[in-house]
Short mmCIF file of C-alpha atoms in Angstrom, two decimals:
data_model
loop_
_atom_site.label_atom_id
_atom_site.label_comp_id
_atom_site.label_asym_id
_atom_site.label_seq_id
_atom_site.Cartn_x
_atom_site.Cartn_y
_atom_site.Cartn_z
CA UNK A 620 112.58 92.61 110.71
CA UNK A 621 110.60 90.59 113.29
CA UNK A 622 113.43 90.94 115.80
CA UNK A 623 113.46 94.69 115.22
CA UNK A 624 109.70 94.87 115.82
CA UNK A 625 110.03 92.98 119.10
CA UNK A 626 112.71 95.42 120.25
CA UNK A 627 110.54 98.38 119.24
CA UNK A 628 107.55 97.02 121.16
CA UNK A 629 109.55 96.47 124.33
CA UNK A 630 111.17 99.91 124.04
CA UNK A 631 107.81 101.60 123.37
CA UNK A 632 106.31 99.99 126.48
CA UNK A 633 109.24 100.99 128.68
CA UNK A 634 109.51 104.60 127.47
CA UNK A 635 105.76 105.27 127.47
CA UNK A 636 105.32 103.88 130.98
CA UNK A 637 108.38 105.72 132.31
CA UNK A 638 107.33 109.06 130.83
CA UNK A 639 103.79 108.64 132.17
CA UNK A 640 105.26 107.99 135.62
CA UNK A 641 107.37 111.14 135.33
CA UNK A 642 104.20 113.14 134.74
CA UNK A 643 102.64 111.62 137.84
CA UNK A 644 99.86 109.83 135.97
CA UNK A 645 97.94 106.83 137.27
CA UNK A 646 97.70 103.43 135.55
CA UNK A 647 100.96 104.10 133.73
CA UNK A 648 101.23 100.51 132.50
CA UNK A 649 98.33 101.32 130.17
CA UNK A 650 100.49 103.98 128.51
CA UNK A 651 103.05 101.25 127.86
CA UNK A 652 100.39 98.97 126.36
CA UNK A 653 99.18 101.78 124.09
CA UNK A 654 102.77 102.36 122.94
CA UNK A 655 103.33 98.66 122.34
CA UNK A 656 100.12 98.27 120.31
CA UNK A 657 100.99 101.32 118.20
CA UNK A 658 103.96 99.52 116.65
CA UNK A 659 102.92 98.25 113.21
CA UNK A 660 104.72 96.64 110.28
CA UNK A 661 105.00 99.87 108.26
CA UNK A 662 104.90 103.61 108.83
CA UNK A 663 101.76 103.94 106.73
CA UNK A 664 99.95 101.32 108.81
CA UNK A 665 101.10 103.08 112.00
CA UNK A 666 99.66 106.46 110.99
CA UNK A 667 96.43 104.93 109.71
CA UNK A 668 95.81 102.95 112.87
CA UNK A 669 96.71 105.92 115.10
CA UNK A 670 94.07 108.07 113.46
CA UNK A 671 91.46 105.37 114.03
CA UNK A 672 92.49 104.95 117.66
CA UNK A 673 92.28 108.68 118.37
CA UNK A 674 88.74 108.72 117.00
CA UNK A 675 88.00 105.57 118.98
CA UNK A 676 89.33 107.21 122.16
CA UNK A 677 86.89 110.10 121.90
CA UNK A 678 84.04 107.75 120.97
CA UNK A 679 84.80 105.63 124.07
CA UNK A 680 84.93 108.75 126.25
CA UNK A 681 81.52 109.99 125.06
CA UNK A 682 79.91 106.55 125.42
CA UNK A 683 81.39 106.03 128.90
CA UNK A 684 80.38 109.50 130.09
CA UNK A 685 76.76 109.07 128.97
CA UNK A 686 76.39 105.47 130.25
CA UNK A 687 78.06 106.05 133.64
CA UNK A 688 76.10 109.27 134.12
CA UNK A 689 72.79 107.47 133.58
CA UNK A 690 73.43 103.99 135.01
CA UNK A 691 76.23 104.64 137.49
CA UNK A 692 79.42 102.61 137.93
CA UNK A 693 78.74 98.88 137.91
CA UNK A 694 79.45 95.74 135.94
CA UNK A 695 76.05 96.06 134.25
CA UNK A 696 76.66 99.65 133.22
CA UNK A 697 80.09 98.73 131.85
CA UNK A 698 78.47 95.93 129.82
CA UNK A 699 76.03 98.50 128.40
CA UNK A 700 78.96 100.78 127.61
CA UNK A 701 80.73 97.95 125.77
CA UNK A 702 77.59 97.08 123.82
CA UNK A 703 77.20 100.66 122.58
CA UNK A 704 80.91 101.39 122.09
CA UNK A 705 81.72 98.17 120.23
CA UNK A 706 78.62 98.46 118.06
CA UNK A 707 79.45 102.04 117.04
CA UNK A 708 83.09 101.08 116.49
CA UNK A 709 82.12 98.43 113.96
CA UNK A 710 79.75 100.83 112.24
CA UNK A 711 82.53 103.43 112.01
CA UNK A 712 85.25 100.91 111.07
CA UNK A 713 87.16 101.73 114.26
CA UNK A 714 87.66 98.14 115.40
CA UNK A 715 91.41 98.69 115.92
CA UNK A 716 90.71 100.89 118.93
CA UNK A 717 88.20 98.69 120.76
CA UNK A 718 90.48 96.71 123.07
CA UNK A 719 92.81 99.61 123.88
CA UNK A 720 90.04 102.09 124.75
CA UNK A 721 87.91 99.52 126.55
CA UNK A 722 90.85 99.00 128.92
CA UNK A 723 91.18 102.75 129.44
CA UNK A 724 87.46 102.96 130.21
CA UNK A 725 87.88 100.40 133.02
CA UNK A 726 89.84 103.05 134.93
CA UNK A 727 86.69 105.18 135.15
CA UNK A 728 84.82 102.13 136.42
CA UNK A 729 87.46 101.28 139.03
CA UNK A 730 87.69 104.85 140.29
CA UNK A 731 83.91 105.35 139.98
CA UNK A 732 84.58 108.81 138.64
CA UNK A 733 84.83 110.75 135.39
CA UNK A 734 85.86 114.06 136.86
CA UNK A 735 88.41 116.33 135.18
CA UNK A 736 91.38 114.69 136.90
CA UNK A 737 90.59 111.20 135.55
CA UNK A 738 89.68 112.51 132.10
CA UNK A 739 93.06 114.27 131.93
CA UNK A 740 94.81 111.18 133.29
CA UNK A 741 93.34 108.87 130.64
CA UNK A 742 94.00 111.38 127.87
CA UNK A 743 97.58 111.69 129.09
CA UNK A 744 98.38 107.97 129.18
CA UNK A 745 96.70 107.49 125.79
CA UNK A 746 98.60 110.31 124.04
CA UNK A 747 101.95 109.48 125.63
CA UNK A 748 101.67 105.86 124.55
CA UNK A 749 100.51 106.82 121.06
CA UNK A 750 103.22 109.43 120.46
CA UNK A 751 106.03 107.23 121.77
CA UNK A 752 104.86 104.36 119.56
CA UNK A 753 104.74 106.61 116.49
CA UNK A 754 108.17 108.13 117.16
CA UNK A 755 109.82 104.75 117.67
CA UNK A 756 108.18 103.32 114.56
CA UNK A 757 109.51 106.16 112.40
CA UNK A 758 112.74 104.18 112.29
CA UNK A 759 112.34 101.73 109.43
CA UNK A 760 115.56 100.54 107.78
CA UNK A 761 115.27 100.78 104.00
CA UNK A 762 114.95 97.54 102.06
CA UNK A 763 115.48 99.24 98.70
CA UNK A 764 118.97 97.80 98.08
CA UNK A 765 117.71 94.32 98.93
CA UNK A 766 114.71 94.76 96.63
CA UNK A 767 116.88 95.97 93.76
CA UNK A 768 119.12 92.92 94.20
CA UNK A 769 116.04 90.68 94.23
CA UNK A 770 114.80 92.28 91.00
CA UNK A 771 118.16 91.55 89.38
CA UNK A 772 118.04 87.93 90.57
CA UNK A 773 114.50 87.60 89.24
CA UNK A 774 115.62 88.78 85.82
CA UNK A 775 118.50 86.30 85.90
CA UNK A 776 116.03 83.48 86.63
CA UNK A 777 113.89 84.52 83.68
CA UNK A 778 116.95 84.73 81.43
CA UNK A 779 117.78 81.17 82.40
CA UNK A 780 114.23 80.08 81.55
CA UNK A 781 114.55 81.67 78.12
CA UNK A 782 117.83 79.87 77.45
CA UNK A 783 116.36 76.53 78.45
CA UNK A 784 113.22 77.15 76.38
CA UNK A 785 115.41 77.93 73.38
CA UNK A 786 117.29 74.66 73.85
CA UNK A 787 114.12 72.67 74.46
CA UNK A 788 112.59 73.86 71.18
CA UNK A 789 115.33 72.05 69.25
CA UNK A 790 114.69 68.70 70.94
CA UNK A 791 112.34 66.22 69.32
CA UNK A 792 111.60 64.51 72.64
CA UNK A 793 110.52 66.94 75.37
CA UNK A 794 109.72 66.16 79.00
CA UNK A 795 108.14 69.41 80.20
CA UNK A 796 110.52 69.71 83.13
CA UNK A 797 110.37 73.52 83.21
CA UNK A 798 106.80 73.79 84.48
CA UNK A 799 107.99 73.44 88.10
CA UNK A 800 110.59 76.14 87.46
CA UNK A 801 107.88 78.53 86.28
CA UNK A 802 105.93 77.95 89.49
CA UNK A 803 109.06 78.57 91.59
CA UNK A 804 109.72 81.87 89.84
CA UNK A 805 106.09 82.94 90.26
CA UNK A 806 106.31 82.17 93.99
CA UNK A 807 109.45 84.31 94.11
CA UNK A 808 107.53 87.18 92.49
CA UNK A 809 104.78 86.87 95.11
CA UNK A 810 107.29 87.05 97.98
CA UNK A 811 109.02 90.02 96.39
CA UNK A 812 105.69 91.79 95.87
CA UNK A 813 104.83 91.53 99.58
CA UNK A 814 108.29 92.81 100.50
CA UNK A 815 107.99 95.71 98.06
CA UNK A 816 104.53 96.69 99.31
CA UNK A 817 105.99 97.00 102.81
CA UNK A 818 108.81 99.22 101.51
CA UNK A 819 106.41 101.45 99.57
CA UNK A 820 104.29 101.91 102.71
CA UNK A 821 107.41 102.94 104.64
CA UNK A 822 108.34 105.68 102.17
CA UNK A 823 105.61 108.12 103.17
CA UNK A 824 107.01 111.05 101.19
CA UNK A 825 107.87 109.01 98.11
CA UNK A 826 104.83 107.77 96.22
CA UNK A 827 106.72 105.93 93.50
CA UNK A 828 105.54 102.40 92.90
CA UNK A 829 108.05 101.57 90.20
CA UNK A 830 109.13 98.29 91.78
CA UNK A 831 105.54 97.08 92.14
CA UNK A 832 104.73 97.97 88.53
CA UNK A 833 107.92 96.25 87.41
CA UNK A 834 107.05 93.07 89.32
CA UNK A 835 103.52 93.06 87.89
CA UNK A 836 104.94 93.36 84.38
CA UNK A 837 107.44 90.54 84.97
CA UNK A 838 104.71 88.34 86.44
CA UNK A 839 102.60 88.80 83.32
CA UNK A 840 105.64 88.03 81.17
CA UNK A 841 106.33 84.83 83.12
CA UNK A 842 102.77 83.67 82.54
CA UNK A 843 103.19 84.36 78.82
CA UNK A 844 106.42 82.34 78.79
CA UNK A 845 104.61 79.53 80.57
CA UNK A 846 102.01 79.50 77.77
CA UNK A 847 104.79 79.50 75.18
CA UNK A 848 106.50 76.57 76.86
CA UNK A 849 103.21 74.68 76.83
CA UNK A 850 103.32 74.86 73.01
CA UNK A 851 107.05 74.12 72.84
CA UNK A 852 106.69 70.75 74.58
CA UNK A 853 104.02 69.76 72.03
CA UNK A 854 106.21 70.41 68.98
CA UNK A 855 107.83 67.19 67.76
CA UNK A 856 109.29 68.44 64.47
CA UNK A 857 112.48 70.52 64.16
CA UNK A 858 112.64 72.51 60.94
CA UNK A 859 114.11 75.82 59.78
CA UNK A 860 111.30 77.76 61.44
CA UNK A 861 112.03 76.11 64.79
CA UNK A 862 115.73 76.90 64.41
CA UNK A 863 114.96 80.55 63.69
CA UNK A 864 112.56 80.70 66.64
CA UNK A 865 115.13 79.10 68.94
CA UNK A 866 117.78 81.62 67.86
CA UNK A 867 115.40 84.52 68.53
CA UNK A 868 114.45 83.27 72.01
CA UNK A 869 118.14 82.81 72.78
CA UNK A 870 118.83 86.37 71.62
CA UNK A 871 116.05 87.59 73.89
CA UNK A 872 117.79 85.95 76.84
CA UNK A 873 120.98 87.93 76.16
CA UNK A 874 119.11 91.23 75.91
CA UNK A 875 116.75 90.56 78.82
CA UNK A 876 117.40 93.25 81.43
CA UNK A 877 115.62 96.08 83.18
CA UNK A 878 116.75 98.94 80.94
CA UNK A 879 115.98 97.32 77.58
CA UNK A 880 113.01 99.01 75.89
CA UNK A 881 112.83 95.98 73.50
CA UNK A 882 112.24 98.13 70.40
CA UNK A 883 115.10 96.41 68.59
CA UNK A 884 113.73 92.98 69.48
CA UNK A 885 110.26 93.95 68.29
CA UNK A 886 111.68 94.96 64.91
CA UNK A 887 113.50 91.63 64.58
CA UNK A 888 110.37 89.74 65.59
CA UNK A 889 108.38 91.61 62.96
CA UNK A 890 110.91 90.57 60.31
CA UNK A 891 110.76 86.96 61.52
CA UNK A 892 106.96 87.06 61.36
CA UNK A 893 107.02 88.26 57.74
CA UNK A 894 109.56 85.58 56.91
CA UNK A 895 107.20 82.92 58.31
CA UNK A 896 104.32 84.28 56.26
CA UNK A 897 106.33 83.97 53.03
CA UNK A 898 107.69 80.48 53.69
CA UNK A 899 106.52 77.55 51.63
CA UNK A 900 103.33 75.94 52.81
CA UNK A 901 103.68 72.77 54.93
CA UNK A 902 103.41 69.52 52.98
CA UNK A 903 102.11 67.17 55.67
CA UNK A 904 99.57 67.34 58.49
CA UNK A 905 102.40 67.05 61.03
CA UNK A 906 104.26 69.98 59.47
CA UNK A 907 101.07 72.03 59.39
CA UNK A 908 100.33 71.42 63.09
CA UNK A 909 103.90 72.25 64.12
CA UNK A 910 103.97 75.35 61.95
CA UNK A 911 100.68 76.50 63.47
CA UNK A 912 102.08 76.09 66.99
CA UNK A 913 105.28 77.92 66.02
CA UNK A 914 103.26 80.81 64.67
CA UNK A 915 101.22 80.88 67.86
CA UNK A 916 104.47 81.02 69.84
CA UNK A 917 105.58 83.92 67.69
CA UNK A 918 102.37 85.79 68.56
CA UNK A 919 102.93 85.09 72.26
CA UNK A 920 106.49 86.41 71.98
CA UNK A 921 105.05 89.57 70.48
CA UNK A 922 102.78 89.88 73.53
CA UNK A 923 105.76 89.22 75.80
CA UNK A 924 107.70 92.12 74.25
CA UNK A 925 104.66 94.41 74.20
CA UNK A 926 104.32 94.03 77.97
CA UNK A 927 107.81 95.44 78.47
CA UNK A 928 107.38 98.07 75.75
CA UNK A 929 104.14 99.32 77.33
CA UNK A 930 105.79 99.38 80.76
CA UNK A 931 108.60 101.57 79.42
CA UNK A 932 106.16 103.79 77.56
CA UNK A 933 103.86 104.43 80.52
CA UNK A 934 106.49 105.43 83.02
CA UNK A 935 109.45 106.29 80.77
CA UNK A 936 111.47 104.16 83.16
CA UNK A 937 113.60 102.38 80.59
CA UNK A 938 116.64 103.40 78.64
CA UNK A 939 117.53 102.02 75.22
CA UNK A 940 119.31 98.72 75.30
CA UNK A 941 123.08 98.82 75.23
CA UNK A 942 123.31 95.11 74.44
#
């Protein structure tokens, strides 16, 4: 993507400058600079910054006209112009247009004139550069297929975490080696979120933010799993309840995919919860502490499933599981 942006910038400069020359304008290199600076990372950013720069252009024109009319054309008058123009730009949140339009205003200073010819000339080089930059930046190759593949890979990573958590629960001696894996997966989610934001901002006519909502939901689920694992590594007793819990987590790993609305899993978890409540009371302090942590894990698993269930319910994005 960076290579593509470099190509776009060079092309925008060349085309804008060439077209400005064809129209017989002066200072045509400035048209190329305007075109180059118009290239942004996304289409949405491009249109937003263009609007600000158009407003900034007219603000610079008014400030320059008033200052040069009163103080004449000199370095001091240009400094006064900059003081007023930059101050008003910050007040109006038009900072993106300061450098570009300050350069354009230097042409008035050099020519010591703001007659109709030079006003038309500056307007021409500004609009040619802006329009060429916008047109070139309309080409944004879609990253949707790549994002969908990344979402699938993310789910596979989480499935693997579930399998390893299920296995870890059955071990009496636990080392807590999965904590680094959780951090790696969370970093992956952050990278994917940035990539997805860019894609959403490039789809100007498509306001869907499904991928972002999906990533947010998965991130919350990962944090819940991290909390569950924190309890798992503290359990040093393997009983029937731990076996049942391990089996359920393992089952979750098999049914963990995008289109599972988890209603079946929630029903099974509810049955498991009732089964725990009717089990015999623990006989020792150690059993009591382990049972308490297992029940806490069960509650966290309920939260984990509710996150996916709520996601499906809000957007009706999910289909019933075919697992």
